[in-house]
N, CA and C of each residue as an Amber inpcrd file, in Angstrom:
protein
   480
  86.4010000 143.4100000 119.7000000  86.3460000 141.9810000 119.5030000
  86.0290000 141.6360000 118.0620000  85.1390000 142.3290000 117.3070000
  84.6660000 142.2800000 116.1120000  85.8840000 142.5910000 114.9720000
  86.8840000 143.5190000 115.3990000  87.7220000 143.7290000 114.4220000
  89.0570000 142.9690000 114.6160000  88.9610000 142.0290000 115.8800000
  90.0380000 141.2220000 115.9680000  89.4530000 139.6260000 115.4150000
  88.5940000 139.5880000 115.0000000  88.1870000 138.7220000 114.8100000
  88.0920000 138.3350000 113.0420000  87.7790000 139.3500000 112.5670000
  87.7510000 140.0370000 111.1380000  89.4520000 139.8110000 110.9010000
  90.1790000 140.3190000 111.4960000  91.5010000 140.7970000 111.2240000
  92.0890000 139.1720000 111.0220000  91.9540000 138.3820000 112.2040000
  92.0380000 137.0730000 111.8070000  91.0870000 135.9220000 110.9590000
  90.2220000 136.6750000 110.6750000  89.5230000 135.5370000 108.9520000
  90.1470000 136.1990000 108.3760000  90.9520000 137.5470000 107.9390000
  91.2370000 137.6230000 106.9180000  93.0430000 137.0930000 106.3120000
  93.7460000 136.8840000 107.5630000  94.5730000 136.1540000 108.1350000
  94.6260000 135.2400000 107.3360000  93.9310000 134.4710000 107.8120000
  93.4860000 133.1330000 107.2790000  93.4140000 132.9160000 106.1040000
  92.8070000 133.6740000 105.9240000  92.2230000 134.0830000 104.4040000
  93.5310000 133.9820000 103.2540000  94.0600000 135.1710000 103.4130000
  95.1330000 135.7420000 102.8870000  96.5110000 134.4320000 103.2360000
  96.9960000 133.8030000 104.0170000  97.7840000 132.8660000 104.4300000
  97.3950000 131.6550000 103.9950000  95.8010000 131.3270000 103.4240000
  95.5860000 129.9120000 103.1790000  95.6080000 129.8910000 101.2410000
  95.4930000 131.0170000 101.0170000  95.1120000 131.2300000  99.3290000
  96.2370000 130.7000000  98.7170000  97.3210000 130.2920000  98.5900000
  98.4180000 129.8830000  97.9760000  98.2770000 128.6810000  98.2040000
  97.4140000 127.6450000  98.6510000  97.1720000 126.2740000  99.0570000
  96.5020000 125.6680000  97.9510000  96.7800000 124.6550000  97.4740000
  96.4260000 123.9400000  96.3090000  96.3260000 122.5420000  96.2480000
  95.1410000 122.2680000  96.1650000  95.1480000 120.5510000  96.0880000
  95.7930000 119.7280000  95.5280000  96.6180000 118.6690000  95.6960000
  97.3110000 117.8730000  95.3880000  98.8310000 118.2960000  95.3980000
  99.4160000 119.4180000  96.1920000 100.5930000 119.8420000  96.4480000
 100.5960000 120.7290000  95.4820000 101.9610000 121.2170000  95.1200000
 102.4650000 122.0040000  94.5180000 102.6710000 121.7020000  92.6750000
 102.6280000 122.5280000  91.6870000 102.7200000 121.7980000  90.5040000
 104.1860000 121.3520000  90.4240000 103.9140000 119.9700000  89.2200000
 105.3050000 119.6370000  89.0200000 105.9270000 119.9710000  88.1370000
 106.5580000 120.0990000  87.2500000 107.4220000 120.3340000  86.4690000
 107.2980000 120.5140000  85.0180000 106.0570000 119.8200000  84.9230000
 105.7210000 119.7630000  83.5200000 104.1620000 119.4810000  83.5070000
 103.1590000 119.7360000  82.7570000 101.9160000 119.6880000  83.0360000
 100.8230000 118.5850000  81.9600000 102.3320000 118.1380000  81.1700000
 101.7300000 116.7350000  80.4100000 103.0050000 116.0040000  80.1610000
 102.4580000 114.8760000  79.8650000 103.2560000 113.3220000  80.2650000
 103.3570000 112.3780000  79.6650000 104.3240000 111.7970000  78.7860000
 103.9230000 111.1580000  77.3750000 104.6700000 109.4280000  78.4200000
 104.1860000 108.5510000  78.3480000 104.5780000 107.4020000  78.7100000
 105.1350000 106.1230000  77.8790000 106.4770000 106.2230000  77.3480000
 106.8690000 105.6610000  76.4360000 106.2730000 103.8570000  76.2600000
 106.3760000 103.4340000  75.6410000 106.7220000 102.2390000  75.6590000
 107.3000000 101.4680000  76.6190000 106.6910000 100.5580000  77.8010000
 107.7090000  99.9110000  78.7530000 108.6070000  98.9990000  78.1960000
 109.2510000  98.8060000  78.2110000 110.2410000  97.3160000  77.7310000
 110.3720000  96.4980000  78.9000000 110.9070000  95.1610000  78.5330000
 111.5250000  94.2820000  79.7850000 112.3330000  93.6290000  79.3230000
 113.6110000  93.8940000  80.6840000 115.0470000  92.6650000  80.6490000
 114.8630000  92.2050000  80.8980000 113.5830000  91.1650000  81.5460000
 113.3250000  90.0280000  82.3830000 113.0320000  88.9480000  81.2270000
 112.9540000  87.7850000  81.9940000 112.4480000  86.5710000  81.4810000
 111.1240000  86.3460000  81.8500000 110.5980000  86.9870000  82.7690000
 109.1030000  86.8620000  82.7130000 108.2320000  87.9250000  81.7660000
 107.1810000  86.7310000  80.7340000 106.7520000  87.7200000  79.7480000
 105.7340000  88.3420000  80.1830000 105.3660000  89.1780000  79.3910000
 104.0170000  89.9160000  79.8100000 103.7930000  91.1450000  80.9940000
 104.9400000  90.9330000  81.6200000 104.9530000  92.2490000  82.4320000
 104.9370000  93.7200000  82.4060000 105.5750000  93.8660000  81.2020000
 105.9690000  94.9460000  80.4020000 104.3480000  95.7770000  80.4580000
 103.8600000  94.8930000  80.0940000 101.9730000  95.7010000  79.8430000
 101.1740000  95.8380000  81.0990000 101.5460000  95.1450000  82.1850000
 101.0000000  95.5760000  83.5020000 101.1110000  96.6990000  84.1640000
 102.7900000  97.0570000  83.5950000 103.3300000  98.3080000  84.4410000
 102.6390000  99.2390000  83.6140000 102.9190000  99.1900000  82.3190000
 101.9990000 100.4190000  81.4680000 100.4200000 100.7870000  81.7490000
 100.0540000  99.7860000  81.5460000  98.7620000 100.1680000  82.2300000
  98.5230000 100.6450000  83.3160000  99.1460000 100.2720000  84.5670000
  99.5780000 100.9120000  85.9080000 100.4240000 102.4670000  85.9580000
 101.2590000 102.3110000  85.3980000 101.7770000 103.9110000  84.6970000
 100.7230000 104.6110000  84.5820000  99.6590000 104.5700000  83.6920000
  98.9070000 105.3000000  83.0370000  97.6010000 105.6850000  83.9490000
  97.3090000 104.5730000  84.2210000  96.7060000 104.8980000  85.2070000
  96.6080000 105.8500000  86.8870000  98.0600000 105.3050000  87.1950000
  98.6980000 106.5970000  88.0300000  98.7090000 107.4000000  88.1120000
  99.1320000 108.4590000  86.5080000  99.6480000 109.3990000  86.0930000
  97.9730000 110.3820000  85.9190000  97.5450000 109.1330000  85.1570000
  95.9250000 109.8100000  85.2780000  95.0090000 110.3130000  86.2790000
  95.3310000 109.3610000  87.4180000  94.5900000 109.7660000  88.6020000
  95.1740000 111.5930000  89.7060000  96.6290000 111.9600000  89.0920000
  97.0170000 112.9860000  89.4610000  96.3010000 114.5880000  88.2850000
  95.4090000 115.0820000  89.2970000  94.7890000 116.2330000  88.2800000
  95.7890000 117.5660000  88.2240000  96.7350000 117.1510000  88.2330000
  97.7750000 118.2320000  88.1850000  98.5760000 117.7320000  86.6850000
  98.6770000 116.6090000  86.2180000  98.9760000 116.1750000  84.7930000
  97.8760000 115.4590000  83.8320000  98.3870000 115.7790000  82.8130000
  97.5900000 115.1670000  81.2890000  98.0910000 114.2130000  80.7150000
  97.7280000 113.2560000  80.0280000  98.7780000 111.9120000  79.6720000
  98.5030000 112.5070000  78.0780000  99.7430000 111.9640000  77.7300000
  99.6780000 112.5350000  76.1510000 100.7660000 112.9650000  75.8760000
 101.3790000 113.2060000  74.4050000 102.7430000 113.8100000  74.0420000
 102.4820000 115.3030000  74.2100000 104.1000000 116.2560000  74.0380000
 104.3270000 117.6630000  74.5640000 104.7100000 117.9460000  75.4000000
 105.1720000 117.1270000  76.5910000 105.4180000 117.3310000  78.0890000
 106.8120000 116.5600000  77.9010000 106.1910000 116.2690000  79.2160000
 107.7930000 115.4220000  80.1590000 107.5300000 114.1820000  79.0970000
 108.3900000 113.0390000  79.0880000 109.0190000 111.9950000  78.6390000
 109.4530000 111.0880000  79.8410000 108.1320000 109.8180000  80.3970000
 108.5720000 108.6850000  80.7260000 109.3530000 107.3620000  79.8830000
 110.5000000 107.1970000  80.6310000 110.9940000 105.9870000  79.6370000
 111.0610000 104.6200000  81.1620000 110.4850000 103.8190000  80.6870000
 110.3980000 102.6060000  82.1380000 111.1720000 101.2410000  81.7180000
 111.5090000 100.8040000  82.3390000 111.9360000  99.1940000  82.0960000
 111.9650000  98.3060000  82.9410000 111.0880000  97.3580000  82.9620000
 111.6070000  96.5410000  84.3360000 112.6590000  95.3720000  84.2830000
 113.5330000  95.4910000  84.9230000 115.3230000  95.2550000  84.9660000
 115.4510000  94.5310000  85.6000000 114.6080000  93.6910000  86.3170000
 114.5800000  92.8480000  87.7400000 113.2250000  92.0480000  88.2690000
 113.1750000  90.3980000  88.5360000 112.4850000  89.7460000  88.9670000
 113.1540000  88.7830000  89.3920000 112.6190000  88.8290000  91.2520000
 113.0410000  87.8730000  91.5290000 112.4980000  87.1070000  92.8580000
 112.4760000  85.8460000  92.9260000 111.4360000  85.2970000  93.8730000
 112.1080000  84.2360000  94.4200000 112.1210000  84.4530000  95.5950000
 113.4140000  83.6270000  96.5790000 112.2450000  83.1080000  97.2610000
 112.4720000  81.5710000  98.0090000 111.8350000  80.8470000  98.5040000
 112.1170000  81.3710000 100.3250000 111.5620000  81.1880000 101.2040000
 111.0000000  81.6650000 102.6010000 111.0220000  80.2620000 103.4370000
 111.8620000  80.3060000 104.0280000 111.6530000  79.2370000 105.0890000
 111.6130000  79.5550000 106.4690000 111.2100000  78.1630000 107.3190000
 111.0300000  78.8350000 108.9220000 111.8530000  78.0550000 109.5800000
 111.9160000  76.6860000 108.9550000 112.8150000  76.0060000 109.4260000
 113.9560000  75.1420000 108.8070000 114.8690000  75.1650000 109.3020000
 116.5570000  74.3390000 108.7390000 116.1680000  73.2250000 107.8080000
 114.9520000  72.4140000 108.3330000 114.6260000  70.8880000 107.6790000
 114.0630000  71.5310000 106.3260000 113.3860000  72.9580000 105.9330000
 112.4940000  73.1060000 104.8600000 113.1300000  73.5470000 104.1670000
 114.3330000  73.5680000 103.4830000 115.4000000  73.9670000 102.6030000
 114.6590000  73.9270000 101.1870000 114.1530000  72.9240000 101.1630000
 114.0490000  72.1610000  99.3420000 112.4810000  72.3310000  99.1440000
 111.7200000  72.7910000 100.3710000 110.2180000  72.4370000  99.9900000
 109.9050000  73.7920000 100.5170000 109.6580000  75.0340000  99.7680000
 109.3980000  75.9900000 100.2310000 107.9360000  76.1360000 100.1790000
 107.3650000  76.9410000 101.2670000 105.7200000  77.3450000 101.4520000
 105.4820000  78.8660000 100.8520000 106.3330000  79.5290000 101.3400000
 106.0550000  80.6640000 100.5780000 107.0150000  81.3480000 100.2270000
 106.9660000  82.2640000  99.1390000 108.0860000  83.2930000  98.8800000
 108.0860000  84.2810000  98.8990000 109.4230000  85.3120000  98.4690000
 109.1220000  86.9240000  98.6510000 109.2460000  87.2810000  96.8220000
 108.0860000  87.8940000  96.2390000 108.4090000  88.5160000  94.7090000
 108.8490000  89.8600000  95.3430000 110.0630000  89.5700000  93.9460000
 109.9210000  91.7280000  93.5010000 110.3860000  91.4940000  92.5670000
 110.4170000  92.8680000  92.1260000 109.9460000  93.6280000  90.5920000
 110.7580000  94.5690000  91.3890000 112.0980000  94.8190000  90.2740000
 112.5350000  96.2220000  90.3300000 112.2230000  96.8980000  88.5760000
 111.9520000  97.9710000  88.8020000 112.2560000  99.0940000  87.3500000
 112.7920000 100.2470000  87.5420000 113.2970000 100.0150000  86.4870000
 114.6370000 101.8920000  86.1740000 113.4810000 102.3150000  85.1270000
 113.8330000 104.0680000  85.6410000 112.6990000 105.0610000  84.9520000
 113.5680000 106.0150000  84.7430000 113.4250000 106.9180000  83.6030000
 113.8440000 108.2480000  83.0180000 113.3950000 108.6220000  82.8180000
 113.0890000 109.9870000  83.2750000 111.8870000 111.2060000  82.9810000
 112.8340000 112.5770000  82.6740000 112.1370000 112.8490000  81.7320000
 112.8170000 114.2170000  80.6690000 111.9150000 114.9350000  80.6210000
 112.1290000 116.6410000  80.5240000 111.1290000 117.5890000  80.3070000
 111.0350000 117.9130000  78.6070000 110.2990000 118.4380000  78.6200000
 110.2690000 118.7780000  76.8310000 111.6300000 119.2850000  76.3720000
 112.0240000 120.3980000  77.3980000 113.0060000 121.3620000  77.3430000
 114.2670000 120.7050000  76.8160000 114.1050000 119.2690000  77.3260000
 115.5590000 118.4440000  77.1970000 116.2460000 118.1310000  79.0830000
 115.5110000 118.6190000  79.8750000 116.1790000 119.1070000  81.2570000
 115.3890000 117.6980000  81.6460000 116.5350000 116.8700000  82.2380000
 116.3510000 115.7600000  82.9480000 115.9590000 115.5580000  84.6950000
 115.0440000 115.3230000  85.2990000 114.8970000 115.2590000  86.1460000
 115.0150000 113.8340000  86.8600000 114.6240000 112.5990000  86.4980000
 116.0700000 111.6700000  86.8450000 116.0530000 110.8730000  85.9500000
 117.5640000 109.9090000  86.2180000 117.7020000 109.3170000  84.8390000
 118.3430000 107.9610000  85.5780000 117.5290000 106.4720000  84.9820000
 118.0610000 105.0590000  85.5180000 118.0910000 105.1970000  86.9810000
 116.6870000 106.0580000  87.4280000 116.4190000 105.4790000  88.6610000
 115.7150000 104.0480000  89.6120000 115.8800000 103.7980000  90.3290000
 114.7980000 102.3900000  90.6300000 113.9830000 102.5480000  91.4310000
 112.8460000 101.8140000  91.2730000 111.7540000 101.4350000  91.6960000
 111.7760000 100.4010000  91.8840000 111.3160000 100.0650000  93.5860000
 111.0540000  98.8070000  94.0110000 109.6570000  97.8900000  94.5120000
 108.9690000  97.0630000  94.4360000 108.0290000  96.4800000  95.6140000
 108.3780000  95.3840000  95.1790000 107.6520000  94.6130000  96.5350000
 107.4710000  93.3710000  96.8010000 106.6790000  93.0260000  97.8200000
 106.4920000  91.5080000  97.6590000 105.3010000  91.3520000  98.1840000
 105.2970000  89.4950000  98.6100000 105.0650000  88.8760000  99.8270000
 105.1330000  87.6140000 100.1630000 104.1720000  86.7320000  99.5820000
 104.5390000  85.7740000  99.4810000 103.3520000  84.5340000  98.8340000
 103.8810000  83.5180000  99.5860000 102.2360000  82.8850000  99.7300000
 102.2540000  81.7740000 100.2970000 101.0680000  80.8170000  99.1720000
 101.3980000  80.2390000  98.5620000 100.4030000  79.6890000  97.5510000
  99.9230000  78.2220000  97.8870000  98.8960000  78.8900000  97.8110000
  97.8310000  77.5100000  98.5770000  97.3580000  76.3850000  97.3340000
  97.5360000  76.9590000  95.7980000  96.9220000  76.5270000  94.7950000
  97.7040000  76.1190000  93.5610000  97.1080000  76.7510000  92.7980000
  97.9950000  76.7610000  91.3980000  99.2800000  78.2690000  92.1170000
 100.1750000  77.5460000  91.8750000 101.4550000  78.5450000  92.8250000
 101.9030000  79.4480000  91.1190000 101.7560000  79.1620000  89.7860000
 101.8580000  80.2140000  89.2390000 100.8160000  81.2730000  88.8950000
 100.2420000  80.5460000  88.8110000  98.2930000  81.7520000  89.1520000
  98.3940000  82.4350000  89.6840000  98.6220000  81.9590000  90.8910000
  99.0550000  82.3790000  92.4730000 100.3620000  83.8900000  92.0460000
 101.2170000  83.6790000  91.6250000 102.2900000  83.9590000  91.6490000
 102.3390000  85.2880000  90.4950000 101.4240000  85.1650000  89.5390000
 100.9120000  85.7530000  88.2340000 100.3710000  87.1180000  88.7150000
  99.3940000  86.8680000  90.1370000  98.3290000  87.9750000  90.8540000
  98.9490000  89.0100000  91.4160000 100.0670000  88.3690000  91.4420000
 100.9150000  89.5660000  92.3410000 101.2940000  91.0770000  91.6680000
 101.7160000  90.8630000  90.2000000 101.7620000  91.5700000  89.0660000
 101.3560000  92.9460000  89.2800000  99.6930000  92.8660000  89.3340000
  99.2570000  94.0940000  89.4280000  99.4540000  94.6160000  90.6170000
  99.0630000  94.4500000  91.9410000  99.5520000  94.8420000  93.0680000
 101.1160000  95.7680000  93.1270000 101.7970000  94.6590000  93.1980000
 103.2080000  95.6610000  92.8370000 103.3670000  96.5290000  91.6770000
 102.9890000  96.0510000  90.5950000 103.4030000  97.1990000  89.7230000
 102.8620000  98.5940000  90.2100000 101.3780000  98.4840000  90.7240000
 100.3630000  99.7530000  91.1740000 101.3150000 100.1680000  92.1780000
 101.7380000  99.5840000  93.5120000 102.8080000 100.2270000  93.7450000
 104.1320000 101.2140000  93.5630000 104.9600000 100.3380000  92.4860000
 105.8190000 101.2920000  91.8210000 105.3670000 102.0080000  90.8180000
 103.9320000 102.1450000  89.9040000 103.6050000 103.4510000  89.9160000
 103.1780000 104.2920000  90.4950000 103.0150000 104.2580000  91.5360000
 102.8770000 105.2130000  92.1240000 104.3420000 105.5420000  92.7900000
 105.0690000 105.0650000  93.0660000 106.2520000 105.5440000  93.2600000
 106.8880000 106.2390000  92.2630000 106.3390000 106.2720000  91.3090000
 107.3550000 107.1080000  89.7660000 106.3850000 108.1540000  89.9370000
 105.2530000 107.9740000  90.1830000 104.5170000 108.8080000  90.1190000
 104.7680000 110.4980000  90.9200000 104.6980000 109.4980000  92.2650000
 105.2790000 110.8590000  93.6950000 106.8630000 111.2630000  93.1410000
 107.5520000 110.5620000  92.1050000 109.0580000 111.3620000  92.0750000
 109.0520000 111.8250000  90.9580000 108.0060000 111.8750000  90.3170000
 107.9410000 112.8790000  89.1540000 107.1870000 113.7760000  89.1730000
 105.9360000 113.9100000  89.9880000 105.2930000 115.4840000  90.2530000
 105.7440000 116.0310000  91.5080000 106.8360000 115.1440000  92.3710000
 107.4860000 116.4070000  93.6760000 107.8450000 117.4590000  92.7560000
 108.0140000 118.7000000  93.4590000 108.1140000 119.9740000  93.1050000
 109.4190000 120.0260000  93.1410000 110.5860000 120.5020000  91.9370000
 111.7600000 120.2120000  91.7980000 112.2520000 121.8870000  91.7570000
């Protein structure tokens, strides 16, 4: 009983050692985050996502933010906020809407070896603004962007 028991901790043992927190490494082990730009007409966005980028990228202990690595290039390419109705009569007087924020991302290894290029990233998120409706509308910003970084995030340290 003693050596079947042994035989399986070491089982264990030996079968669990290749296990590593936070998955598997990705591709590159530092991460330079360019400059965001924006095609949009809404200003100021550009610096939400960066900061959200960075922050993302930081919270994964499997990368380093800094030049030498991979090469993020981001842009957000898309805003748009359509009004929500419930009923036929509320055409012209909307209560709430749906935002999104799309961005295209390109991530490059040092090497030059592209892992994707003018991909998109999406969220969104409903409003119903009870107040100042661009205040209102302003808050949403960080929420989604934290979203789609983290979506650039999970498609740039999956294991390729």
């Amino acid at each position: 009983m003693r050596c079947a028991f042994a035989a399986l901790a070491l089982g264990l043992l030996a079968g669990c050692s290749a296990y590593r927190l936070g998955g598997p490494p990705p591709a590159f082990s530092r991460i330079d985050i360019a400059p965001v730009r924006n095609a949009t007409s809404r200003s100021g966005t550009h610096a939400v996502l960066q900061q959200k980028l960075a922050e993302s990228f930081a919270a994964d202990p499997r990368v380093r933010l800094g030049p030498g690595g991979a090469k993020l290039e981001a842009e957000v390419v898309q805003y748009r906020r359509e009004g929500l109705t419930t009923k036929p009569s509320d055409a012209y007087v909307y209560t709430s809407f749906r935002a999104t924020f799309v961005v295209r991302c390109t991530l490059t290894t040092a090497d030059g070896r592209t892992l994707f290029r003018n991909r998109e990233f999406a969220a969104a998120a409903t409003l119903q603004a009870a107040g100042d409706a661009a205040a209102e509308e302003r808050s949403l910003d960080g929420p989604l962007f934290a979203d789609i970084a983290a979506q650039v995030r999970e498609a740039a340290t999956t294991a390729w």
